[in-house]
Short mmCIF file of N, CA and C in Angstrom, two decimals:
data_model
loop_
_atom_site.label_atom_id
_atom_site.label_comp_id
_atom_site.label_asym_id
_atom_site.label_seq_id
_atom_site.Cartn_x
_atom_site.Cartn_y
_atom_site.Cartn_z
N UNK C 17 66.27 -43.85 -1.32
CA UNK C 17 65.00 -43.16 -1.38
C UNK C 17 65.27 -41.68 -1.54
N UNK C 18 64.78 -41.04 -2.56
CA UNK C 18 64.98 -39.61 -2.79
C UNK C 18 63.88 -38.83 -2.09
N UNK C 19 64.27 -37.76 -1.42
CA UNK C 19 63.27 -36.85 -0.85
C UNK C 19 62.64 -36.06 -1.97
N UNK C 20 63.45 -35.65 -2.92
CA UNK C 20 62.94 -34.96 -4.10
C UNK C 20 63.97 -35.10 -5.19
N UNK C 21 63.51 -35.16 -6.40
CA UNK C 21 64.45 -35.15 -7.51
C UNK C 21 64.11 -33.94 -8.37
N UNK C 22 65.10 -33.35 -9.00
CA UNK C 22 64.86 -32.14 -9.78
C UNK C 22 63.79 -32.32 -10.85
N UNK C 23 63.69 -33.53 -11.42
CA UNK C 23 62.69 -33.76 -12.47
C UNK C 23 61.26 -33.68 -11.93
N UNK C 24 61.08 -33.94 -10.64
CA UNK C 24 59.75 -33.96 -10.05
C UNK C 24 59.23 -32.57 -9.67
N UNK C 25 60.11 -31.58 -9.70
CA UNK C 25 59.73 -30.24 -9.27
C UNK C 25 59.35 -29.41 -10.50
N UNK C 26 58.10 -28.96 -10.61
CA UNK C 26 57.71 -28.13 -11.74
C UNK C 26 58.51 -26.83 -11.77
N UNK C 27 58.70 -26.27 -12.99
CA UNK C 27 59.49 -25.04 -13.15
C UNK C 27 58.99 -23.91 -12.27
N UNK C 28 57.66 -23.72 -12.21
CA UNK C 28 57.08 -22.64 -11.41
C UNK C 28 57.46 -22.80 -9.94
N UNK C 29 57.39 -24.04 -9.43
CA UNK C 29 57.73 -24.30 -8.02
C UNK C 29 59.22 -24.10 -7.78
N UNK C 30 60.03 -24.51 -8.74
CA UNK C 30 61.47 -24.36 -8.62
C UNK C 30 61.84 -22.87 -8.54
N UNK C 31 61.22 -22.05 -9.37
CA UNK C 31 61.48 -20.61 -9.35
C UNK C 31 61.03 -19.98 -8.04
N UNK C 32 59.84 -20.38 -7.55
CA UNK C 32 59.35 -19.85 -6.27
C UNK C 32 60.29 -20.25 -5.14
N UNK C 33 60.77 -21.48 -5.17
CA UNK C 33 61.67 -21.96 -4.13
C UNK C 33 62.98 -21.18 -4.14
N UNK C 34 63.49 -20.85 -5.33
CA UNK C 34 64.73 -20.08 -5.42
C UNK C 34 64.58 -18.71 -4.78
N UNK C 35 63.41 -18.10 -4.98
CA UNK C 35 63.18 -16.76 -4.43
C UNK C 35 63.00 -16.76 -2.93
N UNK C 36 62.42 -17.82 -2.37
CA UNK C 36 61.98 -17.79 -0.97
C UNK C 36 62.73 -18.72 -0.03
N UNK C 37 63.59 -19.57 -0.53
CA UNK C 37 64.27 -20.50 0.37
C UNK C 37 65.74 -20.61 0.01
N UNK C 38 66.56 -20.95 1.00
CA UNK C 38 67.97 -21.18 0.70
C UNK C 38 68.11 -22.45 -0.13
N UNK C 39 69.22 -22.64 -0.81
CA UNK C 39 69.39 -23.84 -1.62
C UNK C 39 69.36 -25.10 -0.75
N UNK C 40 68.70 -26.13 -1.23
CA UNK C 40 68.59 -27.39 -0.51
C UNK C 40 69.39 -28.45 -1.24
N UNK C 41 69.94 -29.36 -0.48
CA UNK C 41 70.61 -30.49 -1.10
C UNK C 41 69.66 -31.67 -1.08
N UNK C 42 69.74 -32.48 -2.10
CA UNK C 42 68.92 -33.68 -2.13
C UNK C 42 69.44 -34.65 -1.09
N UNK C 43 68.53 -35.29 -0.39
CA UNK C 43 68.89 -36.24 0.64
C UNK C 43 68.67 -37.65 0.10
N UNK C 44 69.64 -38.49 0.27
CA UNK C 44 69.51 -39.87 -0.19
C UNK C 44 69.78 -40.80 0.99
N UNK C 45 68.89 -41.77 1.20
CA UNK C 45 69.07 -42.74 2.26
C UNK C 45 69.60 -44.02 1.62
N UNK C 46 70.81 -44.37 1.98
CA UNK C 46 71.42 -45.54 1.37
C UNK C 46 71.30 -46.80 2.20
N UNK C 47 70.79 -46.70 3.41
CA UNK C 47 70.67 -47.90 4.22
C UNK C 47 69.34 -47.90 4.95
N UNK C 48 68.91 -49.06 5.35
CA UNK C 48 67.65 -49.18 6.07
C UNK C 48 67.79 -48.75 7.53
N UNK C 49 69.02 -48.48 7.95
CA UNK C 49 69.23 -48.08 9.35
C UNK C 49 68.81 -46.63 9.59
N UNK C 50 68.52 -45.89 8.56
CA UNK C 50 68.11 -44.49 8.70
C UNK C 50 66.60 -44.37 8.83
N UNK C 51 65.97 -45.21 9.62
CA UNK C 51 64.52 -45.26 9.71
C UNK C 51 63.94 -43.97 10.26
N UNK C 52 64.58 -43.37 11.24
CA UNK C 52 64.07 -42.13 11.82
C UNK C 52 64.06 -41.03 10.76
N UNK C 53 65.14 -40.94 9.99
CA UNK C 53 65.18 -39.94 8.93
C UNK C 53 64.15 -40.24 7.85
N UNK C 54 63.94 -41.51 7.54
CA UNK C 54 62.92 -41.87 6.56
C UNK C 54 61.54 -41.45 7.05
N UNK C 55 61.25 -41.69 8.33
CA UNK C 55 59.96 -41.27 8.89
C UNK C 55 59.81 -39.76 8.83
N UNK C 56 60.89 -39.04 9.11
CA UNK C 56 60.83 -37.58 9.05
C UNK C 56 60.55 -37.13 7.61
N UNK C 57 61.16 -37.80 6.65
CA UNK C 57 60.93 -37.45 5.25
C UNK C 57 59.46 -37.69 4.88
N UNK C 58 58.88 -38.76 5.38
CA UNK C 58 57.46 -39.04 5.12
C UNK C 58 56.59 -37.94 5.72
N UNK C 59 56.89 -37.54 6.95
CA UNK C 59 56.11 -36.49 7.61
C UNK C 59 56.24 -35.17 6.83
N UNK C 60 57.44 -34.85 6.41
CA UNK C 60 57.63 -33.60 5.67
C UNK C 60 56.95 -33.63 4.31
N UNK C 61 56.98 -34.79 3.64
CA UNK C 61 56.26 -34.90 2.37
C UNK C 61 54.77 -34.71 2.56
N UNK C 62 54.23 -35.33 3.60
CA UNK C 62 52.81 -35.19 3.89
C UNK C 62 52.47 -33.74 4.22
N UNK C 63 53.29 -33.10 5.02
CA UNK C 63 53.09 -31.69 5.35
C UNK C 63 53.10 -30.84 4.08
N UNK C 64 54.05 -31.09 3.22
CA UNK C 64 54.14 -30.36 1.95
C UNK C 64 52.89 -30.57 1.11
N UNK C 65 52.43 -31.81 1.00
CA UNK C 65 51.25 -32.13 0.21
C UNK C 65 50.01 -31.43 0.76
N UNK C 66 49.82 -31.52 2.07
CA UNK C 66 48.65 -30.89 2.68
C UNK C 66 48.72 -29.38 2.55
N UNK C 67 49.91 -28.81 2.69
CA UNK C 67 50.07 -27.36 2.61
C UNK C 67 49.65 -26.84 1.22
N UNK C 68 50.05 -27.54 0.17
CA UNK C 68 49.76 -27.07 -1.19
C UNK C 68 48.45 -27.61 -1.76
N UNK C 69 47.79 -28.49 -1.04
CA UNK C 69 46.56 -29.11 -1.52
C UNK C 69 45.46 -28.06 -1.67
N UNK C 70 44.90 -27.98 -2.85
CA UNK C 70 43.75 -27.11 -3.14
C UNK C 70 43.95 -25.66 -2.71
N UNK C 71 45.13 -25.13 -2.91
CA UNK C 71 45.38 -23.72 -2.58
C UNK C 71 45.82 -22.99 -3.83
N UNK C 72 45.24 -21.85 -4.05
CA UNK C 72 45.67 -21.02 -5.17
C UNK C 72 46.95 -20.29 -4.76
N UNK C 73 47.63 -19.71 -5.74
CA UNK C 73 48.86 -18.98 -5.45
C UNK C 73 48.57 -17.79 -4.52
N UNK C 74 47.41 -17.17 -4.69
CA UNK C 74 47.03 -16.04 -3.83
C UNK C 74 46.86 -16.52 -2.37
N UNK C 75 46.21 -17.65 -2.19
CA UNK C 75 46.04 -18.18 -0.83
C UNK C 75 47.39 -18.51 -0.20
N UNK C 76 48.32 -19.04 -1.00
CA UNK C 76 49.63 -19.39 -0.47
C UNK C 76 50.40 -18.17 0.02
N UNK C 77 50.18 -17.03 -0.63
CA UNK C 77 50.86 -15.81 -0.20
C UNK C 77 50.38 -15.36 1.18
N UNK C 78 49.11 -15.60 1.49
CA UNK C 78 48.55 -15.13 2.75
C UNK C 78 48.51 -16.21 3.83
N UNK C 79 48.70 -17.46 3.48
CA UNK C 79 48.63 -18.57 4.44
C UNK C 79 49.89 -19.41 4.35
N UNK C 80 51.00 -18.84 4.73
CA UNK C 80 52.28 -19.53 4.59
C UNK C 80 52.66 -20.34 5.83
N UNK C 81 51.87 -20.30 6.86
CA UNK C 81 52.24 -20.93 8.12
C UNK C 81 51.87 -22.41 8.13
N UNK C 82 52.87 -23.26 8.05
CA UNK C 82 52.65 -24.71 8.05
C UNK C 82 52.54 -25.25 9.48
N UNK C 83 52.77 -24.40 10.46
CA UNK C 83 52.72 -24.87 11.85
C UNK C 83 51.36 -25.40 12.24
N UNK C 84 50.30 -24.80 11.74
CA UNK C 84 48.95 -25.28 12.07
C UNK C 84 48.72 -26.68 11.52
N UNK C 85 49.20 -26.93 10.31
CA UNK C 85 49.06 -28.26 9.71
C UNK C 85 49.89 -29.26 10.50
N UNK C 86 51.12 -28.90 10.84
CA UNK C 86 51.99 -29.78 11.62
C UNK C 86 51.38 -30.07 12.98
N UNK C 87 50.76 -29.07 13.59
CA UNK C 87 50.10 -29.26 14.89
C UNK C 87 48.99 -30.30 14.77
N UNK C 88 48.17 -30.21 13.70
CA UNK C 88 47.10 -31.18 13.50
C UNK C 88 47.66 -32.58 13.25
N UNK C 89 48.72 -32.68 12.48
CA UNK C 89 49.34 -33.98 12.21
C UNK C 89 49.90 -34.57 13.50
N UNK C 90 50.53 -33.73 14.30
CA UNK C 90 51.15 -34.19 15.55
C UNK C 90 50.11 -34.73 16.52
N UNK C 91 48.95 -34.07 16.58
CA UNK C 91 47.90 -34.49 17.52
C UNK C 91 47.32 -35.86 17.21
N UNK C 92 47.52 -36.35 15.99
CA UNK C 92 46.96 -37.65 15.63
C UNK C 92 47.89 -38.82 15.95
N UNK C 93 49.16 -38.55 16.23
CA UNK C 93 50.14 -39.62 16.43
C UNK C 93 49.71 -40.57 17.56
N UNK C 94 49.36 -40.04 18.70
CA UNK C 94 48.96 -40.87 19.85
C UNK C 94 47.53 -40.57 20.29
N UNK C 95 46.72 -40.11 19.34
CA UNK C 95 45.32 -39.83 19.65
C UNK C 95 44.62 -41.10 20.14
N UNK C 96 43.83 -40.97 21.16
CA UNK C 96 43.10 -42.11 21.71
C UNK C 96 43.84 -42.83 22.83
N UNK C 97 45.07 -42.42 23.10
CA UNK C 97 45.83 -43.01 24.21
C UNK C 97 45.43 -42.28 25.48
N UNK C 98 44.93 -43.05 26.44
CA UNK C 98 44.59 -42.53 27.77
C UNK C 98 45.57 -43.20 28.72
N UNK C 99 46.60 -42.45 29.12
CA UNK C 99 47.74 -43.03 29.82
C UNK C 99 47.83 -42.62 31.27
N UNK C 100 48.38 -43.54 32.04
CA UNK C 100 48.77 -43.28 33.42
C UNK C 100 50.28 -43.49 33.48
N UNK C 101 50.99 -42.55 34.07
CA UNK C 101 52.44 -42.64 34.23
C UNK C 101 52.79 -43.16 35.61
N UNK C 102 53.83 -43.99 35.68
CA UNK C 102 54.27 -44.49 36.97
C UNK C 102 55.74 -44.90 36.90
N UNK C 103 56.40 -44.83 38.03
CA UNK C 103 57.77 -45.33 38.14
C UNK C 103 58.80 -44.63 37.28
N UNK C 104 58.60 -43.35 36.99
CA UNK C 104 59.60 -42.61 36.23
C UNK C 104 60.63 -42.07 37.20
N UNK C 105 61.80 -42.67 37.17
CA UNK C 105 62.87 -42.29 38.09
C UNK C 105 64.07 -41.84 37.27
N UNK C 106 64.90 -40.98 37.84
CA UNK C 106 66.10 -40.56 37.10
C UNK C 106 66.88 -41.80 36.64
N UNK C 107 67.39 -41.78 35.44
CA UNK C 107 67.62 -40.66 34.54
C UNK C 107 66.45 -40.35 33.59
N UNK C 108 65.32 -40.99 33.76
CA UNK C 108 64.17 -40.71 32.90
C UNK C 108 63.63 -39.31 33.20
N UNK C 109 62.94 -38.72 32.23
CA UNK C 109 62.35 -37.40 32.48
C UNK C 109 61.30 -37.45 33.59
N UNK C 110 60.96 -36.29 34.11
CA UNK C 110 59.94 -36.22 35.14
C UNK C 110 58.56 -36.44 34.52
N UNK C 111 57.60 -36.72 35.37
CA UNK C 111 56.22 -36.90 34.93
C UNK C 111 55.72 -35.66 34.19
N UNK C 112 56.04 -34.49 34.71
CA UNK C 112 55.60 -33.24 34.10
C UNK C 112 56.20 -33.05 32.71
N UNK C 113 57.47 -33.41 32.55
CA UNK C 113 58.12 -33.29 31.25
C UNK C 113 57.48 -34.23 30.22
N UNK C 114 57.21 -35.45 30.64
CA UNK C 114 56.59 -36.43 29.74
C UNK C 114 55.20 -35.96 29.35
N UNK C 115 54.42 -35.52 30.31
CA UNK C 115 53.06 -35.06 30.03
C UNK C 115 53.06 -33.87 29.08
N UNK C 116 53.96 -32.94 29.30
CA UNK C 116 54.03 -31.74 28.47
C UNK C 116 54.31 -32.11 27.01
N UNK C 117 55.24 -33.00 26.78
CA UNK C 117 55.58 -33.40 25.41
C UNK C 117 54.50 -34.28 24.79
N UNK C 118 54.07 -35.31 25.49
CA UNK C 118 53.14 -36.28 24.92
C UNK C 118 51.75 -35.69 24.70
N UNK C 119 51.38 -34.72 25.49
CA UNK C 119 50.06 -34.10 25.33
C UNK C 119 49.89 -33.50 23.94
N UNK C 120 50.93 -32.86 23.42
CA UNK C 120 50.82 -32.25 22.09
C UNK C 120 50.77 -33.30 20.98
N UNK C 121 51.06 -34.56 21.30
CA UNK C 121 50.95 -35.65 20.34
C UNK C 121 49.65 -36.44 20.52
N UNK C 122 48.72 -35.88 21.32
CA UNK C 122 47.38 -36.45 21.42
C UNK C 122 47.09 -37.30 22.63
N UNK C 123 48.04 -37.47 23.54
CA UNK C 123 47.84 -38.31 24.72
C UNK C 123 47.00 -37.57 25.76
N UNK C 124 46.06 -38.29 26.35
CA UNK C 124 45.30 -37.79 27.48
C UNK C 124 45.83 -38.52 28.71
N UNK C 125 46.17 -37.77 29.74
CA UNK C 125 46.73 -38.38 30.95
C UNK C 125 45.69 -38.46 32.05
N UNK C 126 45.82 -39.52 32.84
CA UNK C 126 44.95 -39.75 33.99
C UNK C 126 45.84 -39.96 35.21
N UNK C 127 45.30 -39.68 36.38
CA UNK C 127 46.06 -39.89 37.62
C UNK C 127 45.95 -41.35 38.11
N UNK C 128 44.79 -41.95 37.88
CA UNK C 128 44.56 -43.30 38.39
C UNK C 128 44.22 -44.25 37.25
N UNK C 129 44.54 -45.51 37.44
CA UNK C 129 44.18 -46.55 36.48
C UNK C 129 42.71 -46.89 36.67
N UNK C 130 41.95 -46.86 35.56
CA UNK C 130 40.55 -47.26 35.61
C UNK C 130 40.18 -47.91 34.27
N UNK C 131 38.91 -48.14 34.06
CA UNK C 131 38.48 -48.84 32.84
C UNK C 131 38.68 -48.02 31.57
N UNK C 132 38.89 -46.72 31.69
CA UNK C 132 39.13 -45.90 30.50
C UNK C 132 40.62 -45.83 30.14
N UNK C 133 41.49 -46.34 31.00
CA UNK C 133 42.93 -46.32 30.77
C UNK C 133 43.29 -47.28 29.64
N UNK C 134 44.02 -46.78 28.65
CA UNK C 134 44.46 -47.65 27.57
C UNK C 134 45.91 -48.08 27.73
N UNK C 135 46.73 -47.23 28.39
CA UNK C 135 48.15 -47.52 28.53
C UNK C 135 48.66 -47.15 29.93
N UNK C 136 49.48 -48.02 30.47
CA UNK C 136 50.27 -47.69 31.65
C UNK C 136 51.69 -47.52 31.13
N UNK C 137 52.22 -46.32 31.26
CA UNK C 137 53.56 -46.00 30.78
C UNK C 137 54.45 -45.90 32.00
N UNK C 138 55.44 -46.78 32.08
CA UNK C 138 56.21 -46.89 33.31
C UNK C 138 57.71 -46.94 33.06
N UNK C 139 58.44 -46.57 34.09
CA UNK C 139 59.90 -46.68 34.05
C UNK C 139 60.36 -47.95 34.74
N UNK C 140 59.62 -48.36 35.76
CA UNK C 140 59.94 -49.59 36.48
C UNK C 140 58.65 -50.36 36.76
N UNK C 141 58.74 -51.67 36.85
CA UNK C 141 57.55 -52.46 37.16
C UNK C 141 57.28 -52.49 38.67
N UNK C 142 56.18 -53.10 39.01
CA UNK C 142 55.77 -53.40 40.39
C UNK C 142 55.47 -52.16 41.23
N UNK C 143 54.92 -51.14 40.62
CA UNK C 143 54.41 -50.02 41.39
C UNK C 143 52.94 -50.31 41.69
N UNK C 144 52.33 -49.49 42.51
CA UNK C 144 50.92 -49.70 42.82
C UNK C 144 50.07 -49.59 41.55
N UNK C 145 50.35 -48.61 40.72
CA UNK C 145 49.58 -48.45 39.48
C UNK C 145 49.84 -49.61 38.51
N UNK C 146 51.04 -50.12 38.51
CA UNK C 146 51.36 -51.30 37.71
C UNK C 146 50.48 -52.47 38.12
N UNK C 147 50.37 -52.68 39.42
CA UNK C 147 49.53 -53.78 39.93
C UNK C 147 48.06 -53.56 39.59
N UNK C 148 47.61 -52.32 39.66
CA UNK C 148 46.21 -52.01 39.30
C UNK C 148 45.95 -52.30 37.81
N UNK C 149 46.90 -51.93 36.97
CA UNK C 149 46.75 -52.19 35.53
C UNK C 149 46.79 -53.68 35.24
N UNK C 150 47.65 -54.41 35.92
CA UNK C 150 47.72 -55.87 35.75
C UNK C 150 46.40 -56.51 36.14
N UNK C 151 45.76 -55.98 37.17
CA UNK C 151 44.49 -56.54 37.65
C UNK C 151 43.38 -56.40 36.60
N UNK C 152 43.50 -55.42 35.71
CA UNK C 152 42.50 -55.23 34.65
C UNK C 152 42.73 -56.17 33.46
N UNK C 153 43.78 -56.95 33.52
CA UNK C 153 44.05 -57.91 32.44
C UNK C 153 44.58 -57.22 31.20
N UNK C 154 44.11 -57.69 30.05
CA UNK C 154 44.60 -57.16 28.77
C UNK C 154 43.95 -55.85 28.36
N UNK C 155 43.13 -55.30 29.22
CA UNK C 155 42.47 -54.02 28.91
C UNK C 155 43.46 -52.87 28.82
N UNK C 156 44.52 -52.95 29.60
CA UNK C 156 45.52 -51.88 29.66
C UNK C 156 46.84 -52.41 29.09
N UNK C 157 47.40 -51.69 28.13
CA UNK C 157 48.71 -52.05 27.59
C UNK C 157 49.77 -51.48 28.52
N UNK C 158 50.59 -52.34 29.05
CA UNK C 158 51.64 -51.92 29.98
C UNK C 158 52.95 -51.85 29.20
N UNK C 159 53.48 -50.63 29.08
CA UNK C 159 54.66 -50.41 28.25
C UNK C 159 55.73 -49.63 29.00
N UNK C 160 56.97 -49.82 28.55
CA UNK C 160 58.07 -49.03 29.07
C UNK C 160 57.96 -47.61 28.53
N UNK C 161 58.48 -46.67 29.26
CA UNK C 161 58.45 -45.26 28.87
C UNK C 161 59.01 -45.03 27.46
N UNK C 162 59.99 -45.81 27.05
CA UNK C 162 60.61 -45.59 25.74
C UNK C 162 59.61 -45.74 24.59
N UNK C 163 58.51 -46.46 24.79
CA UNK C 163 57.48 -46.56 23.75
C UNK C 163 56.94 -45.17 23.41
N UNK C 164 56.61 -44.40 24.42
CA UNK C 164 56.06 -43.07 24.19
C UNK C 164 57.13 -42.15 23.62
N UNK C 165 58.31 -42.19 24.16
CA UNK C 165 59.38 -41.33 23.72
C UNK C 165 59.72 -41.57 22.25
N UNK C 166 59.85 -42.83 21.86
CA UNK C 166 60.21 -43.14 20.47
C UNK C 166 59.04 -42.93 19.51
N UNK C 167 57.81 -43.13 19.97
CA UNK C 167 56.65 -42.84 19.13
C UNK C 167 56.62 -41.36 18.78
N UNK C 168 56.93 -40.51 19.75
CA UNK C 168 56.98 -39.07 19.52
C UNK C 168 58.14 -38.74 18.58
N UNK C 169 59.29 -39.32 18.84
CA UNK C 169 60.47 -39.05 18.01
C UNK C 169 60.25 -39.47 16.56
N UNK C 170 59.61 -40.63 16.37
CA UNK C 170 59.40 -41.16 15.02
C UNK C 170 58.12 -40.65 14.37
N UNK C 171 57.33 -39.90 15.13
CA UNK C 171 56.09 -39.32 14.61
C UNK C 171 55.12 -40.39 14.14
N UNK C 172 55.13 -41.53 14.81
CA UNK C 172 54.22 -42.61 14.49
C UNK C 172 54.01 -43.48 15.73
N UNK C 173 52.82 -44.00 15.87
CA UNK C 173 52.52 -44.85 17.02
C UNK C 173 53.17 -46.21 16.80
N UNK C 174 54.16 -46.51 17.62
CA UNK C 174 54.89 -47.76 17.49
C UNK C 174 54.12 -48.90 18.14
N UNK C 175 54.48 -50.11 17.75
CA UNK C 175 53.84 -51.31 18.27
C UNK C 175 54.22 -51.50 19.74
N UNK C 176 53.22 -51.48 20.60
CA UNK C 176 53.45 -51.57 22.04
C UNK C 176 54.13 -52.88 22.44
N UNK C 177 53.93 -53.92 21.65
CA UNK C 177 54.52 -55.23 21.99
C UNK C 177 56.04 -55.20 21.97
N UNK C 178 56.62 -54.21 21.32
CA UNK C 178 58.08 -54.08 21.29
C UNK C 178 58.64 -53.44 22.56
N UNK C 179 57.76 -52.99 23.45
CA UNK C 179 58.19 -52.24 24.63
C UNK C 179 57.59 -52.81 25.92
N UNK C 180 57.75 -54.11 26.15
CA UNK C 180 57.19 -54.67 27.38
C UNK C 180 57.92 -54.13 28.60
N UNK C 181 57.21 -54.01 29.68
CA UNK C 181 57.82 -53.54 30.91
C UNK C 181 58.28 -54.75 31.70
N UNK C 182 59.58 -54.82 31.94
CA UNK C 182 60.13 -55.93 32.72
C UNK C 182 61.38 -55.46 33.45
N UNK C 183 61.81 -56.24 34.42
CA UNK C 183 63.03 -55.91 35.16
C UNK C 183 64.25 -55.93 34.25
N UNK C 184 64.24 -56.82 33.27
CA UNK C 184 65.41 -56.98 32.41
C UNK C 184 65.59 -55.83 31.42
N UNK C 185 64.52 -55.10 31.10
CA UNK C 185 64.61 -54.05 30.10
C UNK C 185 65.66 -53.02 30.47
N UNK C 186 65.75 -52.70 31.73
CA UNK C 186 66.71 -51.70 32.16
C UNK C 186 68.14 -52.25 32.15
N UNK C 187 68.29 -53.58 32.17
CA UNK C 187 69.61 -54.18 32.27
C UNK C 187 70.25 -54.48 30.92
N UNK C 188 69.46 -54.69 29.88
CA UNK C 188 70.05 -55.02 28.59
C UNK C 188 69.36 -54.23 27.48
N UNK C 189 70.12 -53.90 26.43
CA UNK C 189 69.51 -53.16 25.32
C UNK C 189 68.55 -54.05 24.55
N UNK C 190 67.63 -53.44 23.84
CA UNK C 190 66.69 -54.19 23.02
C UNK C 190 66.73 -53.65 21.60
N UNK C 191 66.29 -54.46 20.68
CA UNK C 191 66.28 -54.07 19.27
C UNK C 191 64.93 -53.50 18.94
N UNK C 192 64.92 -52.35 18.29
CA UNK C 192 63.70 -51.70 17.91
C UNK C 192 63.47 -51.90 16.41
N UNK C 193 62.29 -52.38 16.05
CA UNK C 193 61.92 -52.56 14.66
C UNK C 193 60.85 -51.53 14.32
N UNK C 194 61.25 -50.48 13.61
CA UNK C 194 60.33 -49.43 13.23
C UNK C 194 59.60 -49.82 11.96
N UNK C 195 58.35 -49.36 11.82
CA UNK C 195 57.64 -49.63 10.57
C UNK C 195 58.32 -48.90 9.42
N UNK C 196 58.33 -49.51 8.27
CA UNK C 196 58.92 -48.89 7.09
C UNK C 196 57.92 -47.88 6.54
N UNK C 197 58.36 -46.62 6.36
CA UNK C 197 57.43 -45.59 5.87
C UNK C 197 57.03 -45.85 4.42
#
């Protein structure tokens, strides 16, 4: 999969890139195991497309900051997730660290499990909040912390069914199947 090929870049864009950016090498993914890099390439392509969409050259000179677009894209990754954290013990990050990172990806955190809770994100099972979420049945998706961490890393909301919370999860590795970008 090519990130860009020289034939796809118009002469005007190529000249502008030479003036304003260091030389880039073309990136080629030769195996399907590079899923994280493929997802990053998709995010960067989308950022590039949105940045240049419907902008004149004059507007581009005055609005060069892609951070605002990236911020908007990031907020949609886990938008609509109303999460309660529980059972995060070392070596996992602290509750505050998780909240700080996941919040910028659209997660809303709650202190208690209730009917508005969509996800219980946990490091270990059988906590009080775990039991409360179980009591609500299938209303709350109970997932291991790695679901949130990898969703943020891959810039896409991963399938929660791949991250069940169980005693065995901590004892043996699991295979992660990322969506193909």
